[in-house]
Amino acid sequence: MKNIQQLSLFLLFTIGGSLYSYGQTDRIAQAIEDNNLKRALKLAEDAEEDPLYKKNPEVYFLKAQVYFNIIRDPFLSSKFPDALKIGIKALKKGKYKADGEYFPEYLPLVDSFVMLSNERGAGDYGINKYTGAIKSYKTSFELNGDMTAVYWIGKCWLMQEDTTLGEEEYNKVVVWSREQHMKEFDVPEVVSESFVYYADKYWRKRQFDSANVYLESARKIFGGNPRIDYFQKEITKQQIQTLPPSSLMMEKIKYILQFFPTDTLFVKKENALYLYLMRNHFSNNDSAKLDTMIKHFCSEKVDRSASKLVNQYKKSDQFVASKTENVMWGLVKYFSKFDYPALVDYIGYKYINATAKEPTPESMLARYQVIIDFAAKSHSLKLANQLLTSAEAIYGENEAWSGLRSSLISKNKDKKLETSEQGALYALLTKNADLANLDEDVEKIVVNYVESLVKDNKYRTAKQVITNHLKAQPDNPVWESKMDYLAKEDFYKNYYMTRVREEMVAGMKVGGYTWNGSKARCDAGTIDDDVQQKVEDRINYFRRQAGVPDIYLDAELNAWCQKAALMMESNKPLSHTPDSRWSCYSDEGAHAARYSLLTKGATTVFAVTSFFADNNTESVGNRRWLLYPNGLALGHGSTENACAIWASDDSGSVDTNIYKDKFVAWPPEGNTPKMMVFRYWSFSIDQQLKGSTVTMEIDGKPVPLYLQEFEDARRLSTLVWEPEFNFKTITSDTKVNVTVTIPNGRRYSYIVKVMDFDPIGY
């Protein structure tokens, strides 16, 4: 009985204590509601000390609420500077008392304290107090797992250049963001910067695929924002620059266009790639791929014309049109403008077929007539002539074409035309014409055309036109005078004006090439673009005179050659096989040295002339490499005294079988200024030349010469001889007849006209 009485008293005391405890929390809550914060705080602190209810989590949550209200009260907050710290401590204690969980009704209060803690962290971050900021953000994370705070912790570590700790936090944010997105929860946009950070990191390492993984995730989670857009654009730009024109490049461009459909750069890149691949498929005779590409191209342009963004598209995409046939016409005009007549024929036929009333020869022929006339009126005479030539090839010559040709000529012969249009008029005039019996009006048109070609630096075409008429009318002084004019203009513009010698103009030094590198620092230096252009122009001057295609200087090969030139500058010998013991050694420089022409004492354009002259090399090996017809991508580097020109290239598209009959000579056939007649003459062809003979005559008199011993080598077989005649002393133009007889009995005869020509003052 006594035990039962004791148990009853214990239960009564416990229940009474609990009721008292909950009554106390009600009083605290009421004081808070009455904004009597001093009373609320006193009640909360008393409750913490009372063993009857200090274990009640709500006491601490209410205490936190009191301090939050104090913080919001301007008067009280100044008297309680540690209110935030104490309030957060109360929240943590309440959570502990509640077995690690907040009561649901206090979750907004927790979020409010996180916001205040983050604000304090932001304040410290703003004045570069990163340690204090990290402490505040860690507190925020401890309160409710706030991942925004984790992002800022990572950012603070990175600002202190602690990449390891910074990336550790950023990784947490990235993983969390992806998980939240998969659960279809919102993710604060501010943390997108962690994705951008990694994109930037891998971009700088040129690991573009890794960079794009982060950007693609960011775009899925956050959509677009200026930072994501910027990096995605820039990375894609660099990525496509490193790719050859291919389906992979097209894939990258089309991916980026999903997000920036009217971006001018990417739209133009897409068009350029389409056009390149069309030309490539056509060159490879792959009509199936070409037709598929044309179909896709036309379909996309028609779709864009129906888009809400059509007006923006039209600003950057010249091919957008509402009908497939109109897109095809745009392709025809493009390939005409940029001189791809074979594709004009191919796509032009498709266009005619698509727009003719019926797929019959009669209807197609009639449609050609309409379109040729339309092209001449609305676009260009050049395109009209190309379509006319194509139609004649398909349907044969007839009165309709002859009448159309006469009409085009009569409408345009008295007009002032651009050079390309003059070329079309020339083609119309000379189609089936007897060049030996041209009337004065036509001759005048041809002369004007030649002069326009020269002014536009189209020397090859000009030379071909003059040569055709010179062969037809060898006694007509007009054509020989025009050949002289051409030779002088080409020499002046592309040889004499490519000098880099320093000159005094109005008392000031201008021009000149000065090396900006250093042997002491093993700094290869750089060469200005205008100097590289002059080197390229001078090489192409020589190649053009010899009748072989132009080259270009490749930027990467230029950089390698610059390092090779530095090695030659920094060491006494010249060598194509330098080893790692050389001063200023580099792998790129050593590789370039192996495939380059090397010299000391001449740089830039002076070295070019030295290599072509080859006065000290009986085999003229340097000249032969630089005149190799299938060379295309060369490189050039010059220091103060050394030069390297990458000449071992075989990447051109020339059919070298042509040179089984066509020869490459220096001095070349035709007009050559006397300063270009070097010590050794050479003749190259893809034939066996051992045992050949060479004769030279001036005015019917033989010129003694010494034929060097034949030396077979790579590239074209070459004969080299040295005339016993100093052409630098001539005082008037001199014609030299050269005859080369090779062992199979074939004889090659040509005339070199050595011109007494001084470019100064020309």
PDB file of C-alpha atoms in Angstrom, residues 375-643:
ATOM      1  CA  ALA A 375      20.863  35.965-114.052  1.00  0.00           C
ATOM      2  CA  ALA A 376      22.415  38.532-116.389  1.00  0.00           C
ATOM      3  CA  LYS A 377      19.873  41.202-115.444  1.00  0.00           C
ATOM      4  CA  SER A 378      19.560  40.611-111.705  1.00  0.00           C
ATOM      5  CA  HIS A 379      22.783  38.993-110.589  1.00  0.00           C
ATOM      6  CA  SER A 380      25.843  38.839-112.803  1.00  0.00           C
ATOM      7  CA  LEU A 381      27.018  38.309-116.341  1.00  0.00           C
ATOM      8  CA  LYS A 382      29.496  35.821-114.905  1.00  0.00           C
ATOM      9  CA  LEU A 383      26.692  33.566-113.652  1.00  0.00           C
ATOM     10  CA  ALA A 384      24.755  33.948-116.885  1.00  0.00           C
ATOM     11  CA  ASN A 385      27.790  32.820-118.871  1.00  0.00           C
ATOM     12  CA  GLN A 386      28.375  29.857-116.560  1.00  0.00           C
ATOM     13  CA  LEU A 387      24.775  28.700-116.945  1.00  0.00           C
ATOM     14  CA  LEU A 388      24.920  29.218-120.707  1.00  0.00           C
ATOM     15  CA  THR A 389      28.101  27.157-120.937  1.00  0.00           C
ATOM     16  CA  SER A 390      26.477  24.438-118.814  1.00  0.00           C
ATOM     17  CA  ALA A 391      23.335  24.387-120.967  1.00  0.00           C
ATOM     18  CA  GLU A 392      25.401  24.099-124.144  1.00  0.00           C
ATOM     19  CA  ALA A 393      27.296  21.157-122.666  1.00  0.00           C
ATOM     20  CA  ILE A 394      24.018  19.379-121.859  1.00  0.00           C
ATOM     21  CA  TYR A 395      21.945  20.170-124.929  1.00  0.00           C
ATOM     22  CA  GLY A 396      24.581  20.970-127.528  1.00  0.00           C
ATOM     23  CA  GLU A 397      25.060  24.171-129.498  1.00  0.00           C
ATOM     24  CA  ASN A 398      22.027  25.583-131.253  1.00  0.00           C
ATOM     25  CA  GLU A 399      20.616  28.839-132.520  1.00  0.00           C
ATOM     26  CA  ALA A 400      18.949  29.574-129.173  1.00  0.00           C
ATOM     27  CA  TRP A 401      22.285  29.627-127.372  1.00  0.00           C
ATOM     28  CA  SER A 402      23.986  31.618-130.122  1.00  0.00           C
ATOM     29  CA  GLY A 403      21.232  34.217-130.042  1.00  0.00           C
ATOM     30  CA  LEU A 404      21.370  34.404-126.260  1.00  0.00           C
ATOM     31  CA  ARG A 405      25.151  34.828-126.364  1.00  0.00           C
ATOM     32  CA  SER A 406      24.887  37.624-128.931  1.00  0.00           C
ATOM     33  CA  SER A 407      22.231  39.318-126.813  1.00  0.00           C
ATOM     34  CA  LEU A 408      24.374  39.161-123.681  1.00  0.00           C
ATOM     35  CA  ILE A 409      27.371  40.568-125.533  1.00  0.00           C
ATOM     36  CA  SER A 410      25.473  43.448-127.118  1.00  0.00           C
ATOM     37  CA  LYS A 411      23.906  44.442-123.780  1.00  0.00           C
ATOM     38  CA  ASN A 412      27.210  44.468-121.896  1.00  0.00           C
ATOM     39  CA  LYS A 413      30.092  45.279-124.244  1.00  0.00           C
ATOM     40  CA  ASP A 414      29.753  49.028-123.777  1.00  0.00           C
ATOM     41  CA  LYS A 415      29.199  48.890-119.998  1.00  0.00           C
ATOM     42  CA  LYS A 416      31.821  49.619-117.365  1.00  0.00           C
ATOM     43  CA  LEU A 417      32.152  46.208-115.728  1.00  0.00           C
ATOM     44  CA  GLU A 418      33.963  44.812-112.696  1.00  0.00           C
ATOM     45  CA  THR A 419      36.846  42.456-113.394  1.00  0.00           C
ATOM     46  CA  SER A 420      34.847  39.237-112.923  1.00  0.00           C
ATOM     47  CA  GLU A 421      32.147  40.572-115.242  1.00  0.00           C
ATOM     48  CA  GLN A 422      34.783  41.540-117.795  1.00  0.00           C
ATOM     49  CA  GLY A 423      35.985  37.947-117.570  1.00  0.00           C
ATOM     50  CA  ALA A 424      32.503  36.706-118.407  1.00  0.00           C
ATOM     51  CA  LEU A 425      32.251  39.119-121.349  1.00  0.00           C
ATOM     52  CA  TYR A 426      35.688  37.943-122.524  1.00  0.00           C
ATOM     53  CA  ALA A 427      34.533  34.312-122.374  1.00  0.00           C
ATOM     54  CA  LEU A 428      31.370  35.152-124.333  1.00  0.00           C
ATOM     55  CA  LEU A 429      33.354  37.059-126.970  1.00  0.00           C
ATOM     56  CA  THR A 430      36.029  34.424-127.458  1.00  0.00           C
ATOM     57  CA  LYS A 431      33.777  31.364-127.480  1.00  0.00           C
ATOM     58  CA  ASN A 432      34.605  29.669-130.795  1.00  0.00           C
ATOM     59  CA  ALA A 433      36.230  32.937-131.945  1.00  0.00           C
ATOM     60  CA  ASP A 434      39.277  33.137-134.187  1.00  0.00           C
ATOM     61  CA  LEU A 435      41.781  34.845-131.898  1.00  0.00           C
ATOM     62  CA  ALA A 436      44.039  35.575-134.838  1.00  0.00           C
ATOM     63  CA  ASN A 437      41.413  37.847-136.416  1.00  0.00           C
ATOM     64  CA  LEU A 438      39.861  39.881-133.642  1.00  0.00           C
ATOM     65  CA  ASP A 439      38.376  43.239-134.558  1.00  0.00           C
ATOM     66  CA  GLU A 440      39.624  46.397-132.867  1.00  0.00           C
ATOM     67  CA  ASP A 441      36.639  46.710-130.532  1.00  0.00           C
ATOM     68  CA  VAL A 442      37.119  43.193-129.160  1.00  0.00           C
ATOM     69  CA  GLU A 443      40.871  43.717-128.864  1.00  0.00           C
ATOM     70  CA  LYS A 444      40.228  46.851-126.829  1.00  0.00           C
ATOM     71  CA  ILE A 445      37.877  44.928-124.518  1.00  0.00           C
ATOM     72  CA  VAL A 446      40.545  42.241-124.010  1.00  0.00           C
ATOM     73  CA  VAL A 447      43.228  44.845-123.261  1.00  0.00           C
ATOM     74  CA  ASN A 448      40.975  46.527-120.681  1.00  0.00           C
ATOM     75  CA  TYR A 449      40.274  43.132-119.128  1.00  0.00           C
ATOM     76  CA  VAL A 450      44.005  42.379-118.813  1.00  0.00           C
ATOM     77  CA  GLU A 451      44.655  45.731-117.182  1.00  0.00           C
ATOM     78  CA  SER A 452      41.814  45.154-114.703  1.00  0.00           C
ATOM     79  CA  LEU A 453      43.228  41.725-113.832  1.00  0.00           C
ATOM     80  CA  VAL A 454      46.638  43.255-113.130  1.00  0.00           C
ATOM     81  CA  LYS A 455      45.123  45.962-110.932  1.00  0.00           C
ATOM     82  CA  ASP A 456      43.292  43.252-108.972  1.00  0.00           C
ATOM     83  CA  ASN A 457      46.557  41.272-108.566  1.00  0.00           C
ATOM     84  CA  LYS A 458      45.187  38.423-110.683  1.00  0.00           C
ATOM     85  CA  TYR A 459      48.467  37.943-112.474  1.00  0.00           C
ATOM     86  CA  ARG A 460      48.035  34.274-113.347  1.00  0.00           C
ATOM     87  CA  THR A 461      44.786  34.863-115.215  1.00  0.00           C
ATOM     88  CA  ALA A 462      46.209  37.942-116.931  1.00  0.00           C
ATOM     89  CA  LYS A 463      49.242  35.990-118.084  1.00  0.00           C
ATOM     90  CA  GLN A 464      47.081  33.182-119.441  1.00  0.00           C
ATOM     91  CA  VAL A 465      44.908  35.637-121.427  1.00  0.00           C
ATOM     92  CA  ILE A 466      47.934  37.443-122.893  1.00  0.00           C
ATOM     93  CA  THR A 467      49.666  34.129-123.701  1.00  0.00           C
ATOM     94  CA  ASN A 468      46.607  32.889-125.604  1.00  0.00           C
ATOM     95  CA  HIS A 469      46.518  36.017-127.768  1.00  0.00           C
ATOM     96  CA  LEU A 470      50.280  36.161-128.167  1.00  0.00           C
ATOM     97  CA  LYS A 471      50.237  32.629-129.581  1.00  0.00           C
ATOM     98  CA  ALA A 472      47.401  33.533-131.947  1.00  0.00           C
ATOM     99  CA  GLN A 473      48.970  36.857-132.987  1.00  0.00           C
ATOM    100  CA  PRO A 474      52.725  36.604-132.390  1.00  0.00           C
ATOM    101  CA  ASP A 475      53.404  39.660-134.548  1.00  0.00           C
ATOM    102  CA  ASN A 476      50.874  41.909-132.839  1.00  0.00           C
ATOM    103  CA  PRO A 477      52.926  44.335-130.706  1.00  0.00           C
ATOM    104  CA  VAL A 478      49.962  44.904-128.378  1.00  0.00           C
ATOM    105  CA  TRP A 479      50.290  41.510-126.719  1.00  0.00           C
ATOM    106  CA  GLU A 480      54.051  41.657-126.257  1.00  0.00           C
ATOM    107  CA  SER A 481      53.728  45.128-124.731  1.00  0.00           C
ATOM    108  CA  LYS A 482      51.039  43.838-122.369  1.00  0.00           C
ATOM    109  CA  MET A 483      53.281  40.929-121.366  1.00  0.00           C
ATOM    110  CA  ASP A 484      56.023  43.457-120.561  1.00  0.00           C
ATOM    111  CA  TYR A 485      53.517  45.519-118.591  1.00  0.00           C
ATOM    112  CA  LEU A 486      52.373  42.440-116.670  1.00  0.00           C
ATOM    113  CA  ALA A 487      55.930  41.364-115.825  1.00  0.00           C
ATOM    114  CA  LYS A 488      56.893  44.826-114.582  1.00  0.00           C
ATOM    115  CA  GLU A 489      53.738  45.293-112.489  1.00  0.00           C
ATOM    116  CA  ASP A 490      54.048  41.853-110.905  1.00  0.00           C
ATOM    117  CA  PHE A 491      57.731  42.380-110.127  1.00  0.00           C
ATOM    118  CA  TYR A 492      57.110  45.822-108.663  1.00  0.00           C
ATOM    119  CA  LYS A 493      54.123  44.922-106.481  1.00  0.00           C
ATOM    120  CA  ASN A 494      55.085  41.438-105.373  1.00  0.00           C
ATOM    121  CA  TYR A 495      58.860  41.555-105.278  1.00  0.00           C
ATOM    122  CA  TYR A 496      60.134  45.117-105.019  1.00  0.00           C
ATOM    123  CA  MET A 497      57.345  46.256-102.667  1.00  0.00           C
ATOM    124  CA  THR A 498      57.840  43.253-100.376  1.00  0.00           C
ATOM    125  CA  ARG A 499      61.112  44.718 -99.102  1.00  0.00           C
ATOM    126  CA  VAL A 500      61.545  44.999 -95.344  1.00  0.00           C
ATOM    127  CA  ARG A 501      64.568  47.280 -95.438  1.00  0.00           C
ATOM    128  CA  GLU A 502      64.391  50.221 -93.045  1.00  0.00           C
ATOM    129  CA  GLU A 503      64.010  53.551 -94.826  1.00  0.00           C
ATOM    130  CA  MET A 504      63.959  57.249 -93.942  1.00  0.00           C
ATOM    131  CA  VAL A 505      60.713  59.016 -94.761  1.00  0.00           C
ATOM    132  CA  ALA A 506      60.305  62.683 -93.784  1.00  0.00           C
ATOM    133  CA  GLY A 507      63.197  62.322 -91.397  1.00  0.00           C
ATOM    134  CA  MET A 508      61.689  59.273 -89.648  1.00  0.00           C
ATOM    135  CA  LYS A 509      62.695  55.620 -89.787  1.00  0.00           C
ATOM    136  CA  VAL A 510      59.925  53.438 -91.177  1.00  0.00           C
ATOM    137  CA  GLY A 511      59.605  49.797 -92.123  1.00  0.00           C
ATOM    138  CA  GLY A 512      62.313  47.324 -91.485  1.00  0.00           C
ATOM    139  CA  TYR A 513      62.390  44.049 -89.614  1.00  0.00           C
ATOM    140  CA  THR A 514      63.803  43.935 -86.092  1.00  0.00           C
ATOM    141  CA  TRP A 515      63.912  40.702 -84.151  1.00  0.00           C
ATOM    142  CA  ASN A 516      62.146  41.054 -80.795  1.00  0.00           C
ATOM    143  CA  GLY A 517      63.483  37.835 -79.260  1.00  0.00           C
ATOM    144  CA  SER A 518      66.583  37.111 -77.186  1.00  0.00           C
ATOM    145  CA  LYS A 519      69.343  34.503 -77.268  1.00  0.00           C
ATOM    146  CA  ALA A 520      70.109  35.098 -73.588  1.00  0.00           C
ATOM    147  CA  ARG A 521      66.516  34.331 -72.559  1.00  0.00           C
ATOM    148  CA  CYS A 522      66.012  31.710 -75.282  1.00  0.00           C
ATOM    149  CA  ASP A 523      63.060  33.799 -76.422  1.00  0.00           C
ATOM    150  CA  ALA A 524      62.246  33.008 -80.068  1.00  0.00           C
ATOM    151  CA  GLY A 525      60.314  36.242 -80.481  1.00  0.00           C
ATOM    152  CA  THR A 526      57.518  36.861 -82.958  1.00  0.00           C
ATOM    153  CA  ILE A 527      57.185  38.215 -86.487  1.00  0.00           C
ATOM    154  CA  ASP A 528      54.550  40.791 -87.400  1.00  0.00           C
ATOM    155  CA  ASP A 529      51.797  39.657 -89.740  1.00  0.00           C
ATOM    156  CA  ASP A 530      52.757  42.230 -92.380  1.00  0.00           C
ATOM    157  CA  VAL A 531      56.315  40.834 -92.549  1.00  0.00           C
ATOM    158  CA  GLN A 532      54.996  37.269 -92.833  1.00  0.00           C
ATOM    159  CA  GLN A 533      52.687  38.436 -95.622  1.00  0.00           C
ATOM    160  CA  LYS A 534      55.638  39.912 -97.496  1.00  0.00           C
ATOM    161  CA  VAL A 535      57.542  36.636 -97.149  1.00  0.00           C
ATOM    162  CA  GLU A 536      54.524  34.740 -98.489  1.00  0.00           C
ATOM    163  CA  ASP A 537      54.050  37.223-101.361  1.00  0.00           C
ATOM    164  CA  ARG A 538      57.700  36.993-102.370  1.00  0.00           C
ATOM    165  CA  ILE A 539      57.702  33.187-102.390  1.00  0.00           C
ATOM    166  CA  ASN A 540      54.545  33.241-104.490  1.00  0.00           C
ATOM    167  CA  TYR A 541      56.074  35.767-106.870  1.00  0.00           C
ATOM    168  CA  PHE A 542      58.775  33.258-107.773  1.00  0.00           C
ATOM    169  CA  ARG A 543      56.335  30.349-107.921  1.00  0.00           C
ATOM    170  CA  ARG A 544      53.920  32.285-110.140  1.00  0.00           C
ATOM    171  CA  GLN A 545      56.664  33.174-112.623  1.00  0.00           C
ATOM    172  CA  ALA A 546      57.643  29.501-112.762  1.00  0.00           C
ATOM    173  CA  GLY A 547      54.031  28.471-113.369  1.00  0.00           C
ATOM    174  CA  VAL A 548      53.407  26.540-110.132  1.00  0.00           C
ATOM    175  CA  PRO A 549      50.552  27.134-107.636  1.00  0.00           C
ATOM    176  CA  ASP A 550      50.722  29.502-104.689  1.00  0.00           C
ATOM    177  CA  ILE A 551      51.581  28.457-101.135  1.00  0.00           C
ATOM    178  CA  TYR A 552      50.497  29.893 -97.817  1.00  0.00           C
ATOM    179  CA  LEU A 553      52.372  30.286 -94.534  1.00  0.00           C
ATOM    180  CA  ASP A 554      50.831  28.165 -91.797  1.00  0.00           C
ATOM    181  CA  ALA A 555      50.713  29.822 -88.344  1.00  0.00           C
ATOM    182  CA  GLU A 556      51.801  26.700 -86.450  1.00  0.00           C
ATOM    183  CA  LEU A 557      54.664  25.988 -88.847  1.00  0.00           C
ATOM    184  CA  ASN A 558      55.702  29.637 -88.556  1.00  0.00           C
ATOM    185  CA  ALA A 559      55.973  29.222 -84.782  1.00  0.00           C
ATOM    186  CA  TRP A 560      58.047  26.052 -85.130  1.00  0.00           C
ATOM    187  CA  CYS A 561      60.325  27.667 -87.702  1.00  0.00           C
ATOM    188  CA  GLN A 562      60.791  30.624 -85.370  1.00  0.00           C
ATOM    189  CA  LYS A 563      62.113  28.220 -82.736  1.00  0.00           C
ATOM    190  CA  ALA A 564      64.353  26.563 -85.314  1.00  0.00           C
ATOM    191  CA  ALA A 565      65.750  29.969 -86.308  1.00  0.00           C
ATOM    192  CA  LEU A 566      66.416  30.719 -82.616  1.00  0.00           C
ATOM    193  CA  MET A 567      68.449  27.502 -82.345  1.00  0.00           C
ATOM    194  CA  MET A 568      70.480  28.453 -85.413  1.00  0.00           C
ATOM    195  CA  GLU A 569      70.940  31.967 -84.002  1.00  0.00           C
ATOM    196  CA  SER A 570      72.103  30.629 -80.637  1.00  0.00           C
ATOM    197  CA  ASN A 571      74.601  28.051 -81.928  1.00  0.00           C
ATOM    198  CA  LYS A 572      77.516  28.341 -84.342  1.00  0.00           C
ATOM    199  CA  PRO A 573      76.684  25.644 -86.897  1.00  0.00           C
ATOM    200  CA  LEU A 574      73.635  25.176 -89.085  1.00  0.00           C
ATOM    201  CA  SER A 575      72.161  21.711 -88.797  1.00  0.00           C
ATOM    202  CA  HIS A 576      69.045  19.878 -89.873  1.00  0.00           C
ATOM    203  CA  THR A 577      69.553  17.468 -86.969  1.00  0.00           C
ATOM    204  CA  PRO A 578      70.319  19.501 -83.821  1.00  0.00           C
ATOM    205  CA  ASP A 579      70.387  17.518 -80.578  1.00  0.00           C
ATOM    206  CA  SER A 580      69.195  18.354 -77.082  1.00  0.00           C
ATOM    207  CA  ARG A 581      72.627  19.689 -76.070  1.00  0.00           C
ATOM    208  CA  TRP A 582      72.135  22.725 -78.297  1.00  0.00           C
ATOM    209  CA  SER A 583      71.550  26.057 -76.652  1.00  0.00           C
ATOM    210  CA  CYS A 584      67.844  27.078 -76.709  1.00  0.00           C
ATOM    211  CA  TYR A 585      66.892  23.571 -77.827  1.00  0.00           C
ATOM    212  CA  SER A 586      63.202  22.765 -78.290  1.00  0.00           C
ATOM    213  CA  ASP A 587      61.447  19.748 -79.766  1.00  0.00           C
ATOM    214  CA  GLU A 588      59.407  21.930 -82.130  1.00  0.00           C
ATOM    215  CA  GLY A 589      62.491  23.794 -83.289  1.00  0.00           C
ATOM    216  CA  ALA A 590      64.417  20.572 -83.872  1.00  0.00           C
ATOM    217  CA  HIS A 591      61.497  19.113 -85.827  1.00  0.00           C
ATOM    218  CA  ALA A 592      61.267  22.235 -87.980  1.00  0.00           C
ATOM    219  CA  ALA A 593      65.028  22.237 -88.598  1.00  0.00           C
ATOM    220  CA  ARG A 594      64.723  18.768 -90.085  1.00  0.00           C
ATOM    221  CA  TYR A 595      62.228  19.889 -92.730  1.00  0.00           C
ATOM    222  CA  SER A 596      63.344  23.457 -93.350  1.00  0.00           C
ATOM    223  CA  LEU A 597      65.772  25.404 -95.484  1.00  0.00           C
ATOM    224  CA  LEU A 598      68.278  27.037 -93.143  1.00  0.00           C
ATOM    225  CA  THR A 599      70.568  30.010 -93.555  1.00  0.00           C
ATOM    226  CA  LYS A 600      72.551  32.594 -91.636  1.00  0.00           C
ATOM    227  CA  GLY A 601      73.246  36.119 -92.761  1.00  0.00           C
ATOM    228  CA  ALA A 602      69.879  36.573 -94.480  1.00  0.00           C
ATOM    229  CA  THR A 603      66.425  36.786 -92.945  1.00  0.00           C
ATOM    230  CA  THR A 604      62.779  37.224 -93.991  1.00  0.00           C
ATOM    231  CA  VAL A 605      62.387  38.202 -97.672  1.00  0.00           C
ATOM    232  CA  PHE A 606      66.155  38.463 -98.196  1.00  0.00           C
ATOM    233  CA  ALA A 607      66.459  34.811 -97.242  1.00  0.00           C
ATOM    234  CA  VAL A 608      63.672  33.959 -99.710  1.00  0.00           C
ATOM    235  CA  THR A 609      65.623  35.523-102.575  1.00  0.00           C
ATOM    236  CA  SER A 610      68.820  33.863-101.348  1.00  0.00           C
ATOM    237  CA  PHE A 611      67.167  30.431-101.400  1.00  0.00           C
ATOM    238  CA  PHE A 612      65.732  30.941-104.881  1.00  0.00           C
ATOM    239  CA  ALA A 613      69.012  32.301-106.217  1.00  0.00           C
ATOM    240  CA  ASP A 614      70.975  29.427-104.650  1.00  0.00           C
ATOM    241  CA  ASN A 615      74.181  30.917-106.068  1.00  0.00           C
ATOM    242  CA  ASN A 616      76.382  28.763-103.859  1.00  0.00           C
ATOM    243  CA  THR A 617      74.612  25.458-104.407  1.00  0.00           C
ATOM    244  CA  GLU A 618      75.348  23.672-107.691  1.00  0.00           C
ATOM    245  CA  SER A 619      72.290  21.441-107.287  1.00  0.00           C
ATOM    246  CA  VAL A 620      70.012  24.458-106.501  1.00  0.00           C
ATOM    247  CA  GLY A 621      68.339  22.251-103.898  1.00  0.00           C
ATOM    248  CA  ASN A 622      66.767  25.160-102.035  1.00  0.00           C
ATOM    249  CA  ARG A 623      65.201  26.524-105.206  1.00  0.00           C
ATOM    250  CA  ARG A 624      63.892  23.102-106.134  1.00  0.00           C
ATOM    251  CA  TRP A 625      62.148  22.646-102.792  1.00  0.00           C
ATOM    252  CA  LEU A 626      60.540  26.077-102.977  1.00  0.00           C
ATOM    253  CA  LEU A 627      59.365  25.487-106.547  1.00  0.00           C
ATOM    254  CA  TYR A 628      57.918  22.029-105.892  1.00  0.00           C
ATOM    255  CA  PRO A 629      54.467  22.195-107.526  1.00  0.00           C
ATOM    256  CA  ASN A 630      52.584  20.256-104.856  1.00  0.00           C
ATOM    257  CA  GLY A 631      53.906  22.318-101.961  1.00  0.00           C
ATOM    258  CA  LEU A 632      51.116  24.185-100.214  1.00  0.00           C
ATOM    259  CA  ALA A 633      51.623  24.812 -96.466  1.00  0.00           C
ATOM    260  CA  LEU A 634      55.018  26.292 -95.639  1.00  0.00           C
ATOM    261  CA  GLY A 635      56.407  28.032 -92.575  1.00  0.00           C
ATOM    262  CA  HIS A 636      58.846  30.853 -91.939  1.00  0.00           C
ATOM    263  CA  GLY A 637      60.854  32.024 -88.948  1.00  0.00           C
ATOM    264  CA  SER A 638      63.618  34.641 -88.740  1.00  0.00           C
ATOM    265  CA  THR A 639      65.776  35.961 -85.921  1.00  0.00           C
ATOM    266  CA  GLU A 640      68.491  38.613 -86.125  1.00  0.00           C
ATOM    267  CA  ASN A 641      70.791  36.613 -88.386  1.00  0.00           C
ATOM    268  CA  ALA A 642      69.132  33.262 -89.028  1.00  0.00           C
ATOM    269  CA  CYS A 643      66.169  32.040 -91.047  1.00  0.00           C
TER     270      CYS A 643
END
